[in-house]
mmCIF file of C-alpha atoms in Angstrom:
data_model
loop_
_atom_site.group_PDB
_atom_site.id
_atom_site.type_symbol
_atom_site.label_atom_id
_atom_site.label_comp_id
_atom_site.label_asym_id
_atom_site.label_seq_id
_atom_site.Cartn_x
_atom_site.Cartn_y
_atom_site.Cartn_z
ATOM 1 C CA MET A 135 28.418 -3.375 -99.954
ATOM 2 C CA SER A 136 30.340 -5.127 -97.197
ATOM 3 C CA GLU A 137 33.657 -3.557 -96.229
ATOM 4 C CA LYS A 138 34.954 -6.847 -94.833
ATOM 5 C CA THR A 139 36.503 -9.597 -96.961
ATOM 6 C CA HIS A 140 34.469 -12.782 -97.236
ATOM 7 C CA TRP A 141 36.530 -15.981 -97.192
ATOM 8 C CA MET A 142 34.894 -17.088 -100.435
ATOM 9 C CA GLN A 143 35.490 -13.791 -102.185
ATOM 10 C CA SER A 144 37.717 -13.709 -105.238
ATOM 11 C CA PRO A 145 39.084 -10.439 -106.603
ATOM 12 C CA ASN A 146 38.828 -11.793 -110.132
ATOM 13 C CA LYS A 147 35.112 -12.382 -109.973
ATOM 14 C CA ASN A 148 33.395 -10.342 -112.636
ATOM 15 C CA TYR A 149 29.893 -11.273 -111.504
ATOM 16 C CA LEU A 150 27.948 -10.828 -108.297
ATOM 17 C CA GLY A 151 28.259 -13.572 -105.689
ATOM 18 C CA HIS A 152 26.641 -14.022 -102.269
ATOM 19 C CA TRP A 153 29.888 -12.790 -100.678
ATOM 20 C CA ASP A 154 29.340 -9.417 -102.350
ATOM 21 C CA LEU A 155 26.128 -8.759 -100.465
ATOM 22 C CA PRO A 156 26.311 -6.560 -97.348
ATOM 23 C CA GLU A 157 26.454 -8.130 -93.887
ATOM 24 C CA SER A 158 22.717 -7.587 -93.465
ATOM 25 C CA GLY A 159 22.328 -10.214 -96.218
ATOM 26 C CA GLU A 160 20.036 -8.005 -98.309
ATOM 27 C CA LEU A 161 20.615 -5.552 -101.145
ATOM 28 C CA ILE A 162 17.952 -3.532 -102.933
ATOM 29 C CA VAL A 163 18.886 -2.823 -106.553
ATOM 30 C CA THR A 164 17.328 -1.342 -109.681
ATOM 31 C CA ILE A 165 17.725 -3.163 -112.987
ATOM 32 C CA LYS A 166 19.444 -1.206 -115.774
ATOM 33 C CA SER A 167 19.329 -3.967 -118.388
ATOM 34 C CA ALA A 168 19.051 -7.730 -118.749
ATOM 35 C CA ASN A 169 20.382 -9.779 -121.675
ATOM 36 C CA TRP A 170 21.665 -13.182 -122.668
ATOM 37 C CA GLU A 171 25.464 -12.834 -122.752
ATOM 38 C CA ALA A 172 28.461 -15.049 -123.375
ATOM 39 C CA VAL A 173 29.970 -15.748 -119.955
ATOM 40 C CA LYS A 174 33.347 -17.382 -119.550
ATOM 41 C CA ASN A 175 33.686 -20.045 -116.864
ATOM 42 C CA PRO A 176 37.249 -19.571 -115.498
ATOM 43 C CA ILE A 177 37.376 -23.130 -114.098
ATOM 44 C CA THR A 178 36.373 -25.079 -117.204
ATOM 45 C CA ASN A 179 37.627 -22.338 -119.543
ATOM 46 C CA THR A 180 34.457 -22.647 -121.585
ATOM 47 C CA THR A 181 31.964 -20.005 -122.633
ATOM 48 C CA GLU A 182 28.236 -20.359 -122.038
ATOM 49 C CA SER A 183 25.272 -18.159 -122.790
ATOM 50 C CA LYS A 184 23.719 -16.837 -119.541
ATOM 51 C CA ARG A 185 21.026 -14.376 -118.491
ATOM 52 C CA VAL A 186 22.955 -11.402 -117.084
ATOM 53 C CA VAL A 187 21.311 -8.581 -115.173
ATOM 54 C CA HIS A 188 23.073 -5.186 -114.964
ATOM 55 C CA PHE A 189 22.135 -2.675 -112.296
ATOM 56 C CA ILE A 190 21.901 1.105 -112.317
ATOM 57 C CA SER A 191 24.398 1.366 -109.457
ATOM 58 C CA GLU A 192 27.828 0.824 -110.957
ATOM 59 C CA LYS A 193 29.087 -0.394 -107.581
ATOM 60 C CA VAL A 194 27.033 -3.569 -107.964
ATOM 61 C CA LYS A 195 28.533 -6.148 -110.297
ATOM 62 C CA PRO A 196 26.404 -7.837 -113.014
ATOM 63 C CA PHE A 197 24.356 -10.764 -111.750
ATOM 64 C CA ILE A 198 24.084 -14.118 -113.532
ATOM 65 C CA CYS A 199 20.430 -14.923 -113.138
ATOM 66 C CA ASN A 200 19.388 -18.571 -113.082
ATOM 67 C CA GLN A 201 15.952 -19.997 -113.887
ATOM 68 C CA THR A 202 14.666 -19.768 -110.281
ATOM 69 C CA ASN A 203 15.690 -16.137 -109.879
ATOM 70 C CA ALA A 204 14.352 -15.226 -113.333
ATOM 71 C CA GLN A 205 10.992 -16.680 -112.283
ATOM 72 C CA SER A 206 11.113 -14.637 -109.060
ATOM 73 C CA ILE A 207 11.724 -11.441 -111.035
ATOM 74 C CA VAL A 208 8.824 -12.170 -113.387
ATOM 75 C CA ARG A 209 6.501 -13.090 -110.491
ATOM 76 C CA SER A 210 7.393 -10.123 -108.309
ATOM 77 C CA SER A 211 7.490 -7.455 -111.025
ATOM 78 C CA GLY A 212 4.919 -8.736 -113.485
ATOM 79 C CA VAL A 213 7.400 -7.858 -116.263
ATOM 80 C CA LYS A 214 7.676 -10.792 -118.668
ATOM 81 C CA PHE A 215 10.342 -9.559 -121.070
ATOM 82 C CA MET A 216 13.987 -8.870 -120.307
ATOM 83 C CA GLU A 217 13.975 -5.811 -122.576
ATOM 84 C CA ASP A 218 11.175 -4.258 -120.483
ATOM 85 C CA SER A 219 12.903 -4.730 -117.125
ATOM 86 C CA LYS A 220 14.722 -1.384 -116.894
ATOM 87 C CA GLY A 221 13.760 0.371 -113.658
ATOM 88 C CA VAL A 222 12.441 -2.761 -111.911
ATOM 89 C CA GLU A 223 13.468 -2.717 -108.249
ATOM 90 C CA ILE A 224 14.310 -6.056 -106.634
ATOM 91 C CA CYS A 225 15.774 -7.265 -103.366
ATOM 92 C CA LEU A 226 18.727 -9.676 -103.507
ATOM 93 C CA TYR A 227 19.228 -11.796 -100.417
ATOM 94 C CA ILE A 228 21.335 -14.724 -99.260
ATOM 95 C CA ASP A 229 19.680 -18.123 -99.067
ATOM 96 C CA THR A 230 21.034 -21.658 -98.978
ATOM 97 C CA ILE A 231 20.742 -24.426 -101.532
ATOM 98 C CA LYS A 232 21.838 -28.076 -101.401
ATOM 99 C CA ASP A 233 24.875 -28.646 -103.613
ATOM 100 C CA LYS A 234 23.940 -31.592 -105.876
ATOM 101 C CA ARG A 235 27.514 -32.895 -105.904
ATOM 102 C CA THR A 236 28.630 -32.506 -102.285
ATOM 103 C CA LYS A 237 25.109 -32.690 -100.731
ATOM 104 C CA GLU A 238 26.121 -29.796 -98.512
ATOM 105 C CA ASP A 239 24.141 -26.599 -97.955
ATOM 106 C CA VAL A 240 25.840 -23.711 -99.741
ATOM 107 C CA ASP A 241 24.976 -20.017 -99.851
ATOM 108 C CA CYS A 242 23.440 -18.488 -102.946
ATOM 109 C CA ILE A 243 21.736 -15.282 -104.060
ATOM 110 C CA ARG A 244 17.957 -15.270 -104.327
ATOM 111 C CA VAL A 245 15.550 -12.590 -105.517
ATOM 112 C CA ARG A 246 12.398 -11.353 -103.822
ATOM 113 C CA PRO A 247 10.227 -8.286 -104.241
ATOM 114 C CA VAL A 248 11.211 -5.168 -102.341
ATOM 115 C CA ASN A 249 9.361 -5.151 -99.027
ATOM 116 C CA PRO A 250 6.608 -2.546 -99.291
ATOM 117 C CA TYR A 251 5.893 -2.674 -95.557
ATOM 118 C CA THR A 252 8.820 -0.782 -94.075
ATOM 119 C CA LEU A 253 9.065 1.923 -91.439
ATOM 120 C CA GLU A 254 10.097 4.398 -94.146
ATOM 121 C CA ALA A 255 7.048 3.515 -96.266
ATOM 122 C CA LEU A 256 4.774 3.884 -93.229
ATOM 123 C CA GLN A 257 6.338 7.204 -92.231
ATOM 124 C CA SER A 258 5.955 8.648 -95.722
ATOM 125 C CA LEU A 259 2.328 7.457 -96.056
ATOM 126 C CA PHE A 260 1.520 8.793 -92.586
ATOM 127 C CA ASN A 261 2.942 12.211 -93.457
ATOM 128 C CA GLU A 262 0.909 12.247 -96.651
ATOM 129 C CA LYS A 263 -2.431 11.210 -95.148
ATOM 130 C CA ARG A 264 -2.204 12.322 -91.516
ATOM 131 C CA GLY A 265 -5.156 14.695 -91.952
ATOM 132 C CA LYS A 266 -7.449 11.786 -92.802
ATOM 133 C CA LEU A 267 -6.719 9.881 -89.593
ATOM 134 C CA SER A 268 -8.653 10.309 -86.354
ATOM 135 C CA GLU A 269 -6.586 11.522 -83.413
ATOM 136 C CA VAL A 270 -6.764 8.108 -81.717
ATOM 137 C CA ILE A 271 -5.562 6.252 -84.806
ATOM 138 C CA ALA A 272 -2.896 8.884 -85.564
ATOM 139 C CA ASN A 273 -1.536 8.521 -82.012
ATOM 140 C CA ARG A 274 -1.517 4.766 -82.375
ATOM 141 C CA VAL A 275 0.403 5.004 -85.663
ATOM 142 C CA VAL A 276 2.950 7.321 -84.043
ATOM 143 C CA ASP A 277 3.299 4.736 -81.277
ATOM 144 C CA ILE A 278 3.793 1.918 -83.834
ATOM 145 C CA MET A 279 6.540 3.895 -85.577
ATOM 146 C CA ALA A 280 8.255 4.986 -82.359
ATOM 147 C CA ASN A 281 8.324 1.427 -80.984
ATOM 148 C CA GLU A 282 9.129 -0.063 -84.407
ATOM 149 C CA GLU A 283 6.292 -2.593 -84.122
ATOM 150 C CA VAL A 284 7.245 -4.412 -87.314
ATOM 151 C CA SER A 285 4.308 -6.837 -87.063
ATOM 152 C CA SER A 286 1.909 -3.880 -87.348
ATOM 153 C CA TYR A 287 3.463 -2.220 -90.418
ATOM 154 C CA MET A 288 1.492 -4.176 -93.006
ATOM 155 C CA LYS A 289 -1.929 -3.682 -91.439
ATOM 156 C CA THR A 290 -1.234 -0.022 -90.698
ATOM 157 C CA ILE A 291 -0.060 0.707 -94.234
ATOM 158 C CA LYS A 292 -3.055 -1.105 -95.703
ATOM 159 C CA HIS A 293 -5.381 0.787 -93.348
ATOM 160 C CA ILE A 294 -3.959 4.201 -94.275
ATOM 161 C CA GLN A 295 -3.909 3.311 -97.988
ATOM 162 C CA SER A 296 -7.614 2.469 -97.809
ATOM 163 C CA LEU A 297 -8.520 5.987 -96.621
ATOM 164 C CA MET B 196 12.529 -20.315 -72.619
ATOM 165 C CA ARG B 197 9.628 -22.722 -72.947
ATOM 166 C CA ASN B 198 11.600 -25.935 -72.326
ATOM 167 C CA GLY B 199 11.458 -27.159 -68.740
ATOM 168 C CA ASN B 200 9.068 -24.388 -67.757
ATOM 169 C CA PHE B 201 5.324 -24.300 -67.258
ATOM 170 C CA SER B 202 3.797 -22.389 -70.128
ATOM 171 C CA SER B 203 0.397 -20.726 -70.406
ATOM 172 C CA SER B 204 -0.728 -22.987 -73.243
ATOM 173 C CA GLU B 205 -0.605 -26.099 -71.050
ATOM 174 C CA ILE B 206 -1.076 -24.561 -67.615
ATOM 175 C CA HIS B 207 -4.660 -25.883 -67.345
ATOM 176 C CA LYS B 208 -3.164 -29.310 -66.631
ATOM 177 C CA LEU B 209 -2.143 -28.041 -63.184
ATOM 178 C CA ILE B 210 -5.623 -26.922 -62.098
ATOM 179 C CA LYS B 211 -7.321 -30.182 -61.219
ATOM 180 C CA ALA B 212 -6.544 -32.079 -58.018
ATOM 181 C CA GLY B 213 -6.235 -35.884 -57.988
ATOM 182 C CA ARG B 214 -9.009 -38.250 -56.951
ATOM 183 C CA GLY B 215 -7.569 -39.050 -53.514
ATOM 184 C CA LYS B 216 -7.864 -36.517 -50.700
ATOM 185 C CA LEU B 217 -4.101 -36.056 -50.555
ATOM 186 C CA ASP B 218 -3.515 -35.975 -54.303
ATOM 187 C CA VAL B 219 -2.603 -32.369 -55.032
ATOM 188 C CA PHE B 220 -2.475 -32.900 -58.806
ATOM 189 C CA SER B 221 -4.437 -35.080 -61.216
ATOM 190 C CA SER B 222 -2.563 -37.697 -63.237
ATOM 191 C CA LEU B 223 -2.599 -35.221 -66.156
ATOM 192 C CA GLY B 224 -0.902 -32.619 -63.936
ATOM 193 C CA LEU B 225 1.669 -35.067 -62.580
ATOM 194 C CA THR B 226 2.529 -36.212 -66.106
ATOM 195 C CA TYR B 227 2.953 -32.575 -67.174
ATOM 196 C CA ILE B 228 5.289 -31.868 -64.252
ATOM 197 C CA LYS B 229 7.273 -35.005 -65.064
ATOM 198 C CA GLU B 230 7.582 -33.950 -68.709
ATOM 199 C CA LYS B 231 8.956 -30.581 -67.614
ATOM 200 C CA LYS B 232 11.512 -32.387 -65.437
ATOM 201 C CA TYR B 233 12.590 -34.441 -68.455
ATOM 202 C CA GLU B 234 12.922 -31.276 -70.531
ATOM 203 C CA GLN B 235 15.152 -29.704 -67.900
ATOM 204 C CA LEU B 236 17.426 -32.738 -68.094
ATOM 205 C CA LEU B 237 17.332 -32.819 -71.891
ATOM 206 C CA LYS B 238 17.657 -29.044 -72.196
ATOM 207 C CA ARG B 239 15.242 -29.234 -75.125
ATOM 208 C CA ALA B 240 11.568 -29.813 -75.806
ATOM 209 C CA LEU B 241 10.150 -33.334 -75.652
ATOM 210 C CA SER B 242 7.811 -32.608 -78.520
ATOM 211 C CA THR B 243 9.317 -31.760 -81.883
ATOM 212 C CA ASP B 244 6.041 -31.396 -83.754
ATOM 213 C CA THR B 245 6.164 -27.850 -85.106
ATOM 214 C CA ASN B 246 5.497 -28.650 -88.746
ATOM 215 C CA SER B 247 2.105 -30.287 -88.572
ATOM 216 C CA ARG B 248 -0.659 -28.905 -90.752
ATOM 217 C CA PRO B 249 -2.861 -27.745 -87.843
ATOM 218 C CA THR B 250 0.148 -25.860 -86.399
ATOM 219 C CA SER B 251 1.174 -24.171 -89.642
ATOM 220 C CA TRP B 252 -2.458 -23.414 -90.518
ATOM 221 C CA GLY B 253 -2.927 -21.830 -87.074
ATOM 222 C CA THR B 254 0.208 -19.703 -87.407
ATOM 223 C CA LEU B 255 -0.605 -18.441 -90.902
ATOM 224 C CA ILE B 256 -4.258 -17.704 -90.178
ATOM 225 C CA GLU B 257 -3.337 -15.955 -86.942
ATOM 226 C CA LEU B 258 -1.198 -13.577 -89.023
ATOM 227 C CA TYR B 259 -4.009 -13.217 -91.546
ATOM 228 C CA VAL B 260 -6.509 -12.335 -88.824
ATOM 229 C CA TRP B 261 -4.097 -9.828 -87.287
ATOM 230 C CA ASN B 262 -3.379 -8.120 -90.618
ATOM 231 C CA TYR B 263 -6.756 -8.271 -92.315
ATOM 232 C CA LYS B 264 -9.523 -8.832 -89.763
ATOM 233 C CA MET B 265 -8.512 -6.677 -86.816
ATOM 234 C CA GLY B 266 -8.481 -2.902 -87.029
ATOM 235 C CA LEU B 267 -5.825 -0.729 -85.449
ATOM 236 C CA SER B 268 -6.184 -0.828 -81.665
ATOM 237 C CA ASP B 269 -4.025 -0.711 -78.547
ATOM 238 C CA TYR B 270 -3.154 -4.367 -79.176
ATOM 239 C CA LYS B 271 0.397 -5.309 -80.017
ATOM 240 C CA PHE B 272 1.021 -8.585 -81.819
ATOM 241 C CA GLU B 273 3.529 -10.247 -79.552
ATOM 242 C CA HIS B 274 3.417 -13.885 -80.547
ATOM 243 C CA LYS B 275 7.213 -14.089 -80.411
ATOM 244 C CA THR B 276 7.661 -12.456 -76.996
ATOM 245 C CA ARG B 277 7.820 -14.806 -74.025
ATOM 246 C CA TYR B 278 6.789 -13.279 -70.703
ATOM 247 C CA SER B 279 8.034 -14.718 -67.402
ATOM 248 C CA HIS B 280 6.450 -14.420 -63.981
ATOM 249 C CA ASP B 281 7.971 -11.719 -61.758
ATOM 250 C CA SER B 282 8.641 -13.962 -58.778
ATOM 251 C CA ILE B 283 7.797 -17.558 -59.687
ATOM 252 C CA SER B 284 10.533 -19.090 -61.758
ATOM 253 C CA ASN B 285 9.664 -21.747 -64.348
ATOM 254 C CA TRP B 286 6.420 -20.021 -65.345
ATOM 255 C CA ASN B 287 6.139 -18.242 -68.663
ATOM 256 C CA GLY B 288 3.854 -17.687 -71.595
ATOM 257 C CA CYS B 289 3.596 -16.176 -75.009
ATOM 258 C CA PRO B 290 0.359 -14.192 -75.491
ATOM 259 C CA ASP B 291 -0.654 -13.413 -79.076
ATOM 260 C CA LEU B 292 -1.927 -9.943 -78.255
ATOM 261 C CA VAL B 293 -1.097 -7.535 -75.459
ATOM 262 C CA GLY B 294 -3.152 -4.364 -75.003
ATOM 263 C CA ASP B 295 -3.230 -1.616 -72.386
ATOM 264 C CA ASP B 296 -5.396 -3.559 -69.918
ATOM 265 C CA ARG B 297 -5.983 -6.903 -71.642
ATOM 266 C CA VAL B 298 -4.415 -9.918 -73.243
ATOM 267 C CA GLY B 299 -5.797 -11.654 -76.282
ATOM 268 C CA ASP B 300 -5.412 -14.980 -77.963
ATOM 269 C CA ILE B 301 -6.287 -15.827 -81.558
ATOM 270 C CA LYS B 302 -7.435 -19.396 -82.179
ATOM 271 C CA CYS B 303 -7.772 -20.722 -85.713
ATOM 272 C CA PRO B 304 -8.889 -24.337 -85.383
ATOM 273 C CA TYR B 305 -8.006 -26.734 -88.173
ATOM 274 C CA THR B 306 -10.976 -28.986 -87.569
ATOM 275 C CA LEU B 307 -14.553 -27.782 -87.813
ATOM 276 C CA LYS B 308 -15.492 -30.030 -84.896
ATOM 277 C CA SER B 309 -13.065 -28.175 -82.668
ATOM 278 C CA PHE B 310 -14.528 -24.877 -83.890
ATOM 279 C CA CYS B 311 -18.100 -26.008 -83.127
ATOM 280 C CA GLU B 312 -17.037 -27.144 -79.639
ATOM 281 C CA MET B 313 -15.521 -23.712 -79.002
ATOM 282 C CA MET B 314 -18.685 -22.012 -80.177
ATOM 283 C CA GLU B 315 -20.763 -24.036 -77.702
ATOM 284 C CA CYS B 316 -19.127 -22.187 -74.843
ATOM 285 C CA PHE B 317 -18.839 -18.819 -76.484
ATOM 286 C CA ASP B 318 -21.715 -17.190 -74.652
ATOM 287 C CA ASN B 319 -19.899 -16.729 -71.383
ATOM 288 C CA PRO B 320 -16.508 -17.277 -69.776
ATOM 289 C CA ILE B 321 -17.878 -19.692 -67.142
ATOM 290 C CA LEU B 322 -18.788 -22.135 -69.898
ATOM 291 C CA LEU B 323 -15.390 -21.587 -71.499
ATOM 292 C CA ARG B 324 -13.756 -22.438 -68.168
ATOM 293 C CA GLU B 325 -15.697 -25.728 -68.040
ATOM 294 C CA ILE B 326 -15.721 -26.827 -71.680
ATOM 295 C CA LYS B 327 -12.397 -25.501 -72.970
ATOM 296 C CA PRO B 328 -10.290 -25.069 -69.817
ATOM 297 C CA GLU B 329 -7.081 -25.045 -71.893
ATOM 298 C CA TYR B 330 -8.102 -21.746 -73.530
ATOM 299 C CA TYR B 331 -9.544 -20.192 -70.379
ATOM 300 C CA TRP B 332 -6.516 -20.859 -68.200
ATOM 301 C CA GLN B 333 -4.119 -19.869 -70.974
ATOM 302 C CA LEU B 334 -5.707 -16.419 -70.951
ATOM 303 C CA VAL B 335 -5.671 -16.262 -67.134
ATOM 304 C CA SER B 336 -1.999 -17.243 -67.113
ATOM 305 C CA ASN B 337 -1.053 -14.694 -69.779
ATOM 306 C CA ALA B 338 -3.013 -11.999 -67.912
ATOM 307 C CA ILE B 339 -1.028 -12.768 -64.754
ATOM 308 C CA LEU B 340 2.296 -12.730 -66.617
ATOM 309 C CA THR B 341 1.528 -9.399 -68.293
ATOM 310 C CA ASN B 342 -0.276 -7.920 -65.280
ATOM 311 C CA LYS B 343 -3.577 -7.317 -67.086
ATOM 312 C CA SER B 344 -7.133 -7.606 -65.780
ATOM 313 C CA LYS B 345 -9.077 -8.477 -68.936
ATOM 314 C CA ALA B 346 -8.911 -11.170 -71.558
ATOM 315 C CA GLU B 347 -10.189 -11.667 -75.065
ATOM 316 C CA LEU B 348 -10.523 -14.885 -77.027
ATOM 317 C CA ILE B 349 -10.739 -14.496 -80.789
ATOM 318 C CA VAL B 350 -11.770 -17.542 -82.794
ATOM 319 C CA TYR B 351 -11.622 -17.465 -86.572
ATOM 320 C CA VAL B 352 -12.476 -19.893 -89.329
ATOM 321 C CA PRO B 353 -12.672 -18.391 -92.826
ATOM 322 C CA PHE B 354 -15.744 -18.302 -94.994
ATOM 323 C CA LYS B 355 -15.314 -20.226 -98.236
ATOM 324 C CA SER B 356 -15.086 -16.923 -100.123
ATOM 325 C CA GLU B 357 -12.016 -15.972 -98.067
ATOM 326 C CA ILE B 358 -9.947 -19.044 -98.951
ATOM 327 C CA ALA B 359 -8.608 -17.512 -102.174
ATOM 328 C CA ASP B 360 -7.538 -14.427 -100.217
ATOM 329 C CA ILE B 361 -5.767 -16.634 -97.664
ATOM 330 C CA LYS B 362 -3.937 -18.507 -100.420
ATOM 331 C CA THR B 363 -2.750 -15.170 -101.832
ATOM 332 C CA PHE B 364 -1.690 -14.135 -98.347
ATOM 333 C CA SER B 365 0.379 -17.319 -98.021
ATOM 334 C CA GLU B 366 2.505 -15.935 -100.893
ATOM 335 C CA GLU B 367 3.132 -12.583 -99.136
ATOM 336 C CA THR B 368 6.875 -13.083 -98.765
ATOM 337 C CA ASP B 369 7.364 -9.962 -96.655
ATOM 338 C CA VAL B 370 4.991 -11.114 -93.936
ATOM 339 C CA PHE B 371 7.044 -14.262 -93.442
ATOM 340 C CA PHE B 372 10.310 -12.344 -93.431
ATOM 341 C CA GLN B 373 9.015 -9.798 -90.925
ATOM 342 C CA ASN B 374 7.750 -12.513 -88.616
ATOM 343 C CA ASN B 375 10.822 -14.681 -89.004
ATOM 344 C CA LEU B 376 8.859 -17.618 -90.413
ATOM 345 C CA ASP B 377 9.979 -20.160 -92.999
ATOM 346 C CA GLN B 378 7.548 -19.657 -95.876
ATOM 347 C CA ASN B 379 8.156 -23.183 -97.187
ATOM 348 C CA LYS B 380 6.262 -24.621 -94.206
ATOM 349 C CA TYR B 381 3.112 -22.876 -95.413
ATOM 350 C CA ALA B 382 3.367 -23.608 -99.141
ATOM 351 C CA TRP B 383 0.980 -26.586 -98.823
ATOM 352 C CA ILE B 384 -1.910 -24.199 -98.097
ATOM 353 C CA ASN B 385 -1.620 -22.631 -101.525
ATOM 354 C CA PHE B 386 -1.737 -26.033 -103.199
ATOM 355 C CA ALA B 387 -4.486 -27.575 -101.073
ATOM 356 C CA GLN B 388 -7.948 -28.171 -102.479
ATOM 357 C CA ASP B 389 -10.422 -25.733 -100.932
ATOM 358 C CA ASN B 390 -12.433 -28.637 -99.563
ATOM 359 C CA ASP B 391 -9.390 -29.952 -97.716
ATOM 360 C CA LEU B 392 -9.155 -26.703 -95.721
ATOM 361 C CA PRO B 393 -11.437 -25.690 -92.864
ATOM 362 C CA TYR B 394 -14.019 -23.164 -93.992
ATOM 363 C CA LEU B 395 -17.567 -22.096 -93.146
ATOM 364 C CA ARG B 396 -20.413 -21.666 -95.567
ATOM 365 C CA GLU B 397 -21.732 -18.125 -95.664
ATOM 366 C CA ASP B 398 -25.299 -19.415 -95.296
ATOM 367 C CA GLY B 399 -24.418 -21.526 -92.248
ATOM 368 C CA PHE B 400 -25.145 -20.671 -88.612
ATOM 369 C CA TYR B 401 -21.715 -19.417 -87.565
ATOM 370 C CA SER B 402 -19.799 -16.184 -88.056
ATOM 371 C CA ASN B 403 -16.220 -16.389 -89.253
ATOM 372 C CA LEU B 404 -14.788 -14.050 -86.600
ATOM 373 C CA ASN B 405 -15.943 -14.543 -83.010
ATOM 374 C CA THR B 406 -14.818 -12.624 -79.956
ATOM 375 C CA LEU B 407 -15.355 -13.331 -76.268
ATOM 376 C CA ALA B 408 -14.099 -10.602 -73.918
ATOM 377 C CA PHE B 409 -14.288 -10.867 -70.141
ATOM 378 C CA ASP B 410 -12.854 -9.612 -66.851
ATOM 379 C CA ILE B 411 -10.660 -12.182 -65.192
ATOM 380 C CA PRO B 412 -11.882 -13.027 -61.669
ATOM 381 C CA LEU B 413 -9.234 -12.255 -59.076
ATOM 382 C CA GLU B 414 -9.907 -15.604 -57.370
ATOM 383 C CA ASP B 415 -8.968 -17.443 -60.584
ATOM 384 C CA LYS B 416 -5.706 -15.525 -60.763
ATOM 385 C CA GLU B 417 -4.997 -16.463 -57.146
ATOM 386 C CA LEU B 418 -5.984 -20.092 -57.686
ATOM 387 C CA LEU B 419 -3.691 -20.468 -60.698
ATOM 388 C CA THR B 420 -0.800 -18.759 -58.914
ATOM 389 C CA GLU B 421 -1.136 -21.175 -55.959
ATOM 390 C CA ARG B 422 -1.292 -24.194 -58.281
ATOM 391 C CA VAL B 423 1.826 -23.135 -60.175
ATOM 392 C CA LYS B 424 3.706 -22.536 -56.903
ATOM 393 C CA LEU B 425 2.872 -26.095 -55.819
ATOM 394 C CA ALA B 426 3.921 -27.484 -59.193
ATOM 395 C CA VAL B 427 7.209 -25.568 -59.162
ATOM 396 C CA ASN B 428 7.947 -27.104 -55.738
ATOM 397 C CA LEU B 429 7.525 -30.578 -57.242
ATOM 398 C CA LEU B 430 9.563 -29.592 -60.286
ATOM 399 C CA ILE B 431 12.620 -28.381 -58.436
ATOM 400 C CA ASN B 432 12.601 -30.967 -55.600
#
């Protein structure tokens, strides 16, 4: 989590906001549980029922999950029921949305699947299947990792996975 | 920076001389130089068309070809890297692929007519130079900027059976993130009717993936370098 203090941050916030995400703008989390809960709105002083996602890491506050983000979780994980979501890994990131009232772009949290095409994933797959690669291809993969050729991660991972 | 500079993709406009004996550039070339002058004054591009369907189709399919149709090779996918000439200012280009001794460009035409025209000159680079000079000189320019001696033109139009795969690919969020692209610009592809997209029938004459590789003649490199020098003189004076 970010060590700096976001201007929009409030110490009384009980739920995750975009200001809680690290400076990189992305946070990978694992779902512990997801339920409909009574959530108090401190501005209107009313209580509403909301989908709330809790994470395994206790450092990450519970996340009020709207319809769009719920759809993203279902689409990316294939898990249709909240009760079955324990252990699902998701990536939270900062996006912008137009505020219906002010018509201004405001930051918000969005959900996407965890990127499977990372340097770490490539490195681990390469270590596992190095013996199956020809010397030329193995050298090329080493080159891709050393130069961090991000645009080649996907094709390289798919190639090694196919062996 | 592309604005106000001659870029590989349009450099062919500088090749032809005008009709009169003293006309160094054709009207197309003079207009191009004038446009670059305007861009220098504006400090931005004259054209703002980056969202058209042919453009977004080309960008997405280029990524698809790179990830699914090309094996691992010495090529690096460098479509975001802009190379500048060592000594001639105002000359740059953005090759799709850069290998050890070659540059490559992936073309994914949105119209089948354009694809068929490209295929007419696909037997040899001399025909390419005559029929599709914009692609030939783009490769020559990128080879000069990257100091390579060979070029490769890759032209791809999917078979009908590949359209579903492409639509799935257009939902690959990570690819867009990694390439710094706004996925929303490509959403239309997933919702388009198959018949509204360019595809080839498997029983037709053409292959989906076509490659033309050739050595770049030194005299063409020298000719282009001379033409750009002349154009830069007009641009800065």
